[in-house]
Coordinates of C-alpha atoms in Angstrom, one line a residue:
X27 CA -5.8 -7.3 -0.9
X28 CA -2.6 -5.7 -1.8
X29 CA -0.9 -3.3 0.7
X30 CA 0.7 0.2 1.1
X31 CA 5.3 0.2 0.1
X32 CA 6.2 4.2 0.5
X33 CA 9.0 6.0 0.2
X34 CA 9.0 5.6 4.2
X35 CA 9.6 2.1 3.7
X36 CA 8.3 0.2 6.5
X37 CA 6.0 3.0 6.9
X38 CA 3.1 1.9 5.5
X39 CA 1.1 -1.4 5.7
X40 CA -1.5 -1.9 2.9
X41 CA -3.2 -5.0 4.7
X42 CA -6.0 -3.9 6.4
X43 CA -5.8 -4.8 9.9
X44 CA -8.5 -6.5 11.8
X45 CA -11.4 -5.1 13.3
X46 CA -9.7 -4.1 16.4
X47 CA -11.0 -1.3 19.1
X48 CA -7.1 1.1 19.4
X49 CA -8.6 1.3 22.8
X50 CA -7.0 -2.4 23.2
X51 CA -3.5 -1.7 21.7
X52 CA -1.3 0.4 24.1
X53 CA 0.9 3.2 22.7
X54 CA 4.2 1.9 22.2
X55 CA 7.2 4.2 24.4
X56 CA 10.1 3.0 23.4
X57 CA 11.9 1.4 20.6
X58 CA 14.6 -1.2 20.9
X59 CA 17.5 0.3 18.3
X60 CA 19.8 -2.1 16.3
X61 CA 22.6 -1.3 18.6
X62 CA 20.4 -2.2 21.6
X63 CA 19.9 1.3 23.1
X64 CA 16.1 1.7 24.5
X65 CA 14.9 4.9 23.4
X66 CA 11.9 6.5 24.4
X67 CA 9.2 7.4 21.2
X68 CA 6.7 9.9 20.6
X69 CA 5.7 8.1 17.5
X70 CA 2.5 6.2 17.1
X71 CA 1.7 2.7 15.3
X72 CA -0.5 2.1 12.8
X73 CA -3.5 2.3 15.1
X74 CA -2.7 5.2 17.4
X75 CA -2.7 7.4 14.1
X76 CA -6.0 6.0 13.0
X77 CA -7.5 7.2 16.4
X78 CA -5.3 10.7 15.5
X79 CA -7.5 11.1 12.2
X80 CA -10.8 10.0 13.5
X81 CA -12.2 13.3 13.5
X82 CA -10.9 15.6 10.3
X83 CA -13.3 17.1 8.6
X84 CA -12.9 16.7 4.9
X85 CA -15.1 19.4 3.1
X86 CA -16.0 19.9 -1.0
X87 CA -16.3 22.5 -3.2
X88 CA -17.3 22.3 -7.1
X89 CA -15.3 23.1 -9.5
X90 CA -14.9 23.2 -13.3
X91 CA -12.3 20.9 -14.9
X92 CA -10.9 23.4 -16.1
X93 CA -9.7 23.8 -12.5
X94 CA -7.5 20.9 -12.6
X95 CA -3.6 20.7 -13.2
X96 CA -2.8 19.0 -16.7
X97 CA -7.0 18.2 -17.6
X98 CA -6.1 19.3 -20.9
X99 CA -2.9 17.7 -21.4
X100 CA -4.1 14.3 -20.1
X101 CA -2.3 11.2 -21.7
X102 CA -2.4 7.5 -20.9
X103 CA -6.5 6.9 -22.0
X104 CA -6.2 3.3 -22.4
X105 CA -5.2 2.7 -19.0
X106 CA -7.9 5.5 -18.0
X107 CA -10.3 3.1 -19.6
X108 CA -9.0 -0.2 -18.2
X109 CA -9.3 1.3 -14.9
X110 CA -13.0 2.1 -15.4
X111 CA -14.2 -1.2 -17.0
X112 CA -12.4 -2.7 -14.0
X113 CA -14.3 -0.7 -11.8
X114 CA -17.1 -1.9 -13.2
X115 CA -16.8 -5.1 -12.4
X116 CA -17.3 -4.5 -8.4
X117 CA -20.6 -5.5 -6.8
X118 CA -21.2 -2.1 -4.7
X119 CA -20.4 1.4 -6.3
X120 CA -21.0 4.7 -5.1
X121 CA -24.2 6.3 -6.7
X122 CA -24.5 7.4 -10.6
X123 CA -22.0 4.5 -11.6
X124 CA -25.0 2.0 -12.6
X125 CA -25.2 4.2 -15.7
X126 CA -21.6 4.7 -16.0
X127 CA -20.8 1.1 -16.3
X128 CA -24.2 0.7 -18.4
X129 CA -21.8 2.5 -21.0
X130 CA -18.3 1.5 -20.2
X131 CA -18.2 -1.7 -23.1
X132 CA -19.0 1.3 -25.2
X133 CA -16.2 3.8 -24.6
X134 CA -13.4 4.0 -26.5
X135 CA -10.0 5.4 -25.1
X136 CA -9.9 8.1 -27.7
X137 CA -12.3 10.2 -26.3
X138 CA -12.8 8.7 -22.6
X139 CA -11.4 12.0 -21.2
X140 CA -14.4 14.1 -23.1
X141 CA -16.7 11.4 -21.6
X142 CA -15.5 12.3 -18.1
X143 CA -16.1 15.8 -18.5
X144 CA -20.1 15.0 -19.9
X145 CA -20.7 12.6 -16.9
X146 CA -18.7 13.6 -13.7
X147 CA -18.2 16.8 -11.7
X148 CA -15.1 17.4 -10.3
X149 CA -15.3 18.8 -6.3
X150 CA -11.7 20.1 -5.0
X151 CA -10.9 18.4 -1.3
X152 CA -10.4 20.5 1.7
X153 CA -9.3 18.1 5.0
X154 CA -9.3 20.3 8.4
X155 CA -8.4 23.6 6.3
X156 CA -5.4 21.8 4.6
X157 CA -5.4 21.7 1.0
X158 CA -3.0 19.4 0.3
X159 CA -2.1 15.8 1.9
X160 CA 0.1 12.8 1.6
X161 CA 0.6 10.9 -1.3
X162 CA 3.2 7.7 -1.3
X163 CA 2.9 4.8 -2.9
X164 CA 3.1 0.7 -3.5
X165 CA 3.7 -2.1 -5.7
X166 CA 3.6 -6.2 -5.9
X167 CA 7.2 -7.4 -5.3
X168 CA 9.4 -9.7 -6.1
X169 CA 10.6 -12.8 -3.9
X170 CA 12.8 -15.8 -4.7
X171 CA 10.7 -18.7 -3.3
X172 CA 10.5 -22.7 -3.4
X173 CA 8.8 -25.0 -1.6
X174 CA 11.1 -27.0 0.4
X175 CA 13.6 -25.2 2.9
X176 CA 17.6 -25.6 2.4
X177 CA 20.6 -24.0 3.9
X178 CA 19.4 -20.7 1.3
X179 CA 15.8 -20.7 1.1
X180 CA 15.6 -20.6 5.2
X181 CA 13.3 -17.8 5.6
X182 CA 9.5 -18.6 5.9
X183 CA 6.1 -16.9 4.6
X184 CA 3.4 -18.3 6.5
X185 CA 0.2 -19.7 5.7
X186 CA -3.0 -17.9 7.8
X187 CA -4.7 -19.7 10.3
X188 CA -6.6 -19.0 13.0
X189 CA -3.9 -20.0 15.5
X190 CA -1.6 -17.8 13.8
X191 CA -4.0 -14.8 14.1
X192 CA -3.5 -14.7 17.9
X193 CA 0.4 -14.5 17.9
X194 CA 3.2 -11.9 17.3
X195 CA 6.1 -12.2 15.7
X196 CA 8.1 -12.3 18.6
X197 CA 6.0 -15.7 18.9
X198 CA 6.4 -16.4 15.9
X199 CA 10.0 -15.9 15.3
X200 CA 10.5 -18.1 18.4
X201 CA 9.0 -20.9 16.7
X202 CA 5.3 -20.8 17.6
X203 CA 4.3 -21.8 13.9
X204 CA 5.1 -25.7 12.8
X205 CA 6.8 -26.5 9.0
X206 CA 3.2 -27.7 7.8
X207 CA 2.3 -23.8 8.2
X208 CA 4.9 -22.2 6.1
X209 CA 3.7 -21.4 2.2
X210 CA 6.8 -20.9 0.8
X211 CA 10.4 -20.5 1.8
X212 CA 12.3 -17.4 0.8
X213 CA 16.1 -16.3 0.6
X214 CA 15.9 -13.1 1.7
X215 CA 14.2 -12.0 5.3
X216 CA 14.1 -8.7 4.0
X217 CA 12.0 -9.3 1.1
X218 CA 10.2 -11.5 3.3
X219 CA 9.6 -8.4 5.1
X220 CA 9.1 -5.8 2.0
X221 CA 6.3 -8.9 1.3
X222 CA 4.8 -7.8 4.6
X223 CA 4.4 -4.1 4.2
X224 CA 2.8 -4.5 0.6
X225 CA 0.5 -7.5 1.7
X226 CA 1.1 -9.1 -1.7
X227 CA 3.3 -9.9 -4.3
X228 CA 5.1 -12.2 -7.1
X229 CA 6.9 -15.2 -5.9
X230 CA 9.9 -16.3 -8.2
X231 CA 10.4 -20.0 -8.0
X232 CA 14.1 -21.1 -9.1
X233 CA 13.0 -23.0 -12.4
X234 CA 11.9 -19.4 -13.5
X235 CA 7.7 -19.7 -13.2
X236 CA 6.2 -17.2 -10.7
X237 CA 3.4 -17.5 -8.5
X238 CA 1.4 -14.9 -6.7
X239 CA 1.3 -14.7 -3.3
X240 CA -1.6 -12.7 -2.0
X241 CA -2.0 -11.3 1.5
X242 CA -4.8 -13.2 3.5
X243 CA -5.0 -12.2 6.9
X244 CA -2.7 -10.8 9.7
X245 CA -2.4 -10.4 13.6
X246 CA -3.8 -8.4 16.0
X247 CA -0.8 -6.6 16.9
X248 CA -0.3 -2.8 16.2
X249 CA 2.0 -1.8 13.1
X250 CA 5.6 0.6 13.6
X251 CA 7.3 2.1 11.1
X252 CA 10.8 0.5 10.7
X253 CA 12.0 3.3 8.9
X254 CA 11.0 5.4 11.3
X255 CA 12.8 3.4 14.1
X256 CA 16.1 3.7 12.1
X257 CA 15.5 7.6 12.0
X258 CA 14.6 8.3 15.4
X259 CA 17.4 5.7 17.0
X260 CA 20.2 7.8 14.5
X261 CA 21.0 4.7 11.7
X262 CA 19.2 6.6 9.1
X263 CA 19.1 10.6 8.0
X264 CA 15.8 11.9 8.1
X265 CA 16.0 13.2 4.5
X266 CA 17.7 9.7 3.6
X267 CA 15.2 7.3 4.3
X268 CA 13.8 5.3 1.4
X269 CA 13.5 2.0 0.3
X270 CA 17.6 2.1 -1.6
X271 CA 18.9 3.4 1.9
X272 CA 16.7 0.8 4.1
X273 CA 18.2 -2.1 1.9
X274 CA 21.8 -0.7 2.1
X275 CA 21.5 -0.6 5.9
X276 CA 20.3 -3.9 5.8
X277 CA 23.2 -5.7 3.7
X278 CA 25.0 -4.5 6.7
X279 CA 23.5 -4.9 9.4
X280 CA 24.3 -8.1 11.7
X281 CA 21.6 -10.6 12.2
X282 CA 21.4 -9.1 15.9
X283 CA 20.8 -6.0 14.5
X284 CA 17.9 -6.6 11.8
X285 CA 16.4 -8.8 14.2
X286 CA 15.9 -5.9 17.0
X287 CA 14.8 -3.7 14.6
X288 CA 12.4 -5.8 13.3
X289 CA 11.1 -6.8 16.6
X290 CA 9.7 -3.0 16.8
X291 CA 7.1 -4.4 14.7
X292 CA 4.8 -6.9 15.9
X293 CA 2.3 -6.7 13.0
X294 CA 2.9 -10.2 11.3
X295 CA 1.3 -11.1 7.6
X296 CA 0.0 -14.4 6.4
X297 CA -0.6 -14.9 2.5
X298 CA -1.9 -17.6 0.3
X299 CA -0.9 -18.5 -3.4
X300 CA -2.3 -18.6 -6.7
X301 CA -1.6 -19.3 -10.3
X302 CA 0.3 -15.8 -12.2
X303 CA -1.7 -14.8 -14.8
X304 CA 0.4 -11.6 -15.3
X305 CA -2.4 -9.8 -14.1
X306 CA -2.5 -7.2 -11.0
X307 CA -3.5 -8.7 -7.4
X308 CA -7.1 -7.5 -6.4
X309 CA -7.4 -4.7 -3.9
X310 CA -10.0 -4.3 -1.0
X311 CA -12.9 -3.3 -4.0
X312 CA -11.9 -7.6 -5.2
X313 CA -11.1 -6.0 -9.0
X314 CA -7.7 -6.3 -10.7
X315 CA -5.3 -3.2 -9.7
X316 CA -4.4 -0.7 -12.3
X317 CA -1.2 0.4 -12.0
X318 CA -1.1 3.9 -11.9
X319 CA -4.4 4.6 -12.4
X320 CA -5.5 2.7 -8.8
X321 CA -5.1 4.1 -5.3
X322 CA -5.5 2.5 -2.0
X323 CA -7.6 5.6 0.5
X324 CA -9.2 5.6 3.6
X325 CA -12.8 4.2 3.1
X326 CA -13.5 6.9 6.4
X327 CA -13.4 9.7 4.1
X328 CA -13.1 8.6 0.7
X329 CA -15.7 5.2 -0.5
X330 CA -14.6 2.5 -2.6
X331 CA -14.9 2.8 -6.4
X332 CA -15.2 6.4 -6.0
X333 CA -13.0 8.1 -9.7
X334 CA -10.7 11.0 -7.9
X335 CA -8.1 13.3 -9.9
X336 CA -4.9 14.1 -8.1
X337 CA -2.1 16.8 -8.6
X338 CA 1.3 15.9 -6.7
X339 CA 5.0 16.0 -7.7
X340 CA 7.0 12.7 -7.7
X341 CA 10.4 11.5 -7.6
X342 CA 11.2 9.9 -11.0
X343 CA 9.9 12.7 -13.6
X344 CA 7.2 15.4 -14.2
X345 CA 4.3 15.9 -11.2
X346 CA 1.2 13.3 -12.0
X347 CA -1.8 14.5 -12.7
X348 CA -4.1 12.1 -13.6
X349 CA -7.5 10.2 -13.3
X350 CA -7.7 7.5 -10.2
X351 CA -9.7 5.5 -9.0
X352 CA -10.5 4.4 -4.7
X353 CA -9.5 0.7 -5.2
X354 CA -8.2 -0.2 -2.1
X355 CA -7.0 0.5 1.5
X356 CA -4.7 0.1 3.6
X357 CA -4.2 -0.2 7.7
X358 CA -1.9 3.1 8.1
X359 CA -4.2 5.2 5.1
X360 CA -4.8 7.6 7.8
X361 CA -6.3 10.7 6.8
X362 CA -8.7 13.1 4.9
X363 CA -6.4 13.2 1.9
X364 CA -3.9 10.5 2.1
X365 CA -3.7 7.7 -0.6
X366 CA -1.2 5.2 -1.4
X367 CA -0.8 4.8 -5.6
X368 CA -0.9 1.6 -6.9
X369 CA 2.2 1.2 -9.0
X370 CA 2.5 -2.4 -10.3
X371 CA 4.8 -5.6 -10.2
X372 CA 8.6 -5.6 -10.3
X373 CA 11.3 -3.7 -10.0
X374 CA 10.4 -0.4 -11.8
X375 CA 7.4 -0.2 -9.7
X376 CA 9.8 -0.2 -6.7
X377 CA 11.9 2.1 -7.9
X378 CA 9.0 4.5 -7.7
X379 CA 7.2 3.2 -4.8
X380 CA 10.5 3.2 -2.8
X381 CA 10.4 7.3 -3.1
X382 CA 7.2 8.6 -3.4
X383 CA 6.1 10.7 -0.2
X384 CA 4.7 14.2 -2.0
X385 CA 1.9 16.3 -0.5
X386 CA -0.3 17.4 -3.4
X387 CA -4.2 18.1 -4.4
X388 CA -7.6 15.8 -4.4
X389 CA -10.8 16.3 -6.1
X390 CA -13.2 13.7 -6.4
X391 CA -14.9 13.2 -9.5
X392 CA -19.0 12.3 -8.9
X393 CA -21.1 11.0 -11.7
X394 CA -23.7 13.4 -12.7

């Protein structure tokens, strides 16, 4: 399971969380800023907002696809097709994808977008009246990791266990956790903490191999936006949060001061490794990620494996308008339209994950 980095960095967390009742998590009322002023918050967690969007209701209408931004100017086909073979390959898909799959060794990129338009209809989202929701986005990062701890590599990435389940990280941080837990040590507690909010990544070892390091479980405490913390407590502009600005208030920043805003986030994530292949991790549908042609959605409104075409602006070039497909989820995906884009390993895929927060246009695209 990979999970949701926006342009709100520290805004959403694309592990799913545990099967928790919001009933047991108390709103949070105040936030702790890095300066050490209590201020009081109207802003909810993670699990407050999934209570907010319990009860949208997301309606359809049919349309042609000649009703779609950019149908006819579609590019990119091989990754169109990659992303349907690897779709295939998932145990439970919604209905009229038996056949679809049936024909996907078949297809050939050339004319996959012509297939699409002799198998699927295209239905235009409506969520509560709106017509448009948020689109942000995610990637696998990067972390310089080793085994052993040393005066650099000081800052751990914990194995899960069903000990560490029950703490927070205010437990944690005070040392709840033995050596014999930790998976890797890092050199940077902030990409430590970028590992957290995308619940997966690429560990860099210092001979040069990588590893990946995939999220496996986390606690039961309730997710806050850091980003949103450094808004509302005045470190931050409002129109100047991202993931560049975040890391530039981190470099300076005193340990006192990461450490209390950190603290406004209880959620902790454990991980596990495995050999890098080079390939994508494997989101919630447990099939290879597609970068850009993946999304992570929320499985209330929207099932797994279900093909969808979006139309929103982004931050690095012309608006996208594409083919994806529901191949994950993600603990803060809150919302009728609201998906997170899957868009790969590294640092280019930061780049773009570290700015994306459009609102733009959903259809879903149902097999025939």
């Amino acid at each position: 399971m990979i999970k949701p980095l926006c342009t709100l960095l520290f805004a959403i967390p694309h592990a799913v969380t545990a099967a928790i009742s919001v009933a047991e998590i108390p709103a949070q009322q105040t936030y702790l800023c890095p300066n050490g002023e209590v201020i009081g918050t109207s802003l909810k967690g993670s699990r407050e907002r999934r209570r907010v969007t319990a009860s949208i209701s997301v309606s359809e209408r049919q349309v042609g696809f000649g009703d779609l931004p950019g149908w006819r100017e579609a590019a990119s086909p091989e990754s169109l097709l990659q992303v349907i073979r690897s779709n295939c390959e998932a145990h439970d898909l919604p209905d009229g994808w038996k056949g679809v799959c049936d024909q996907a060794p078949r297809l050939e990129a050339d004319n996959i977008h012509r297939y699409i338009e002799d198998t699927f209809t295209p239905f235009r989202l409506v969520a509560d009246a709106e017509e448009k929701g948020l689109f942000t986005a995610y990637y696998a990062s990067y972390v310089n990791v080793r085994q052993t701890r040393n005066a650099e590599y000081k800052y751990p990435i914990y194995r899960v266990s069903d000990r560490a389940r029950s703490l927070s990280r205010r437990d944690i941080g005070n040392g709840a956790l033995e050596d014999d837990d930790v998976l890797f040590w890092s050199d940077s507690a902030f990409d430590v903490d970028v590992l957290h909010i995308q619940g997966s990544g690429v560990g860099r070892l210092p001979d040069g191999a990588k590893v990946n390091i995939s999220y496996a479980g986390k606690n039961r405490e309730n997710y806050v936006s850091l980003g949103k913390v450094l808004r509302e407590c005045g470190d931050l502009a409002p129109d100047n949060i991202s993931l560049p600005s975040i890391r530039t208030w981190v470099s300076q920043a005193t340990p006192d001061e990461y450490q209390r805003l950190i603290n406004n986030n209880q959620s902790y994530v454990f991980f596990s490794a495995s050999e890098y292949t080079g390939e994508s991790p494997k989101g919630a549908l447990a099939v290879p990620l597609t970068p850009m042609r993946s999304l992570a959605v929320d499985t209330r409104y929207i099932a797994l494996g279900t093909m969808m075409y979006v139309a929103v602006p982004q931050p690095l070039g012309p608006a996208i308008e594409r083919v994806f497909i529901a191949q994950d989820k993600g603990g803060a995906i809150s919302g009728g339209i609201r998906a997170d884009i899957f868009a790969g390993e590294g640092e280019a895929a930061e780049l773009f994950a570290g700015r994306m927060a459009h609102r733009g246009r959903a259809w879903v695209l149902k097999p025939k």
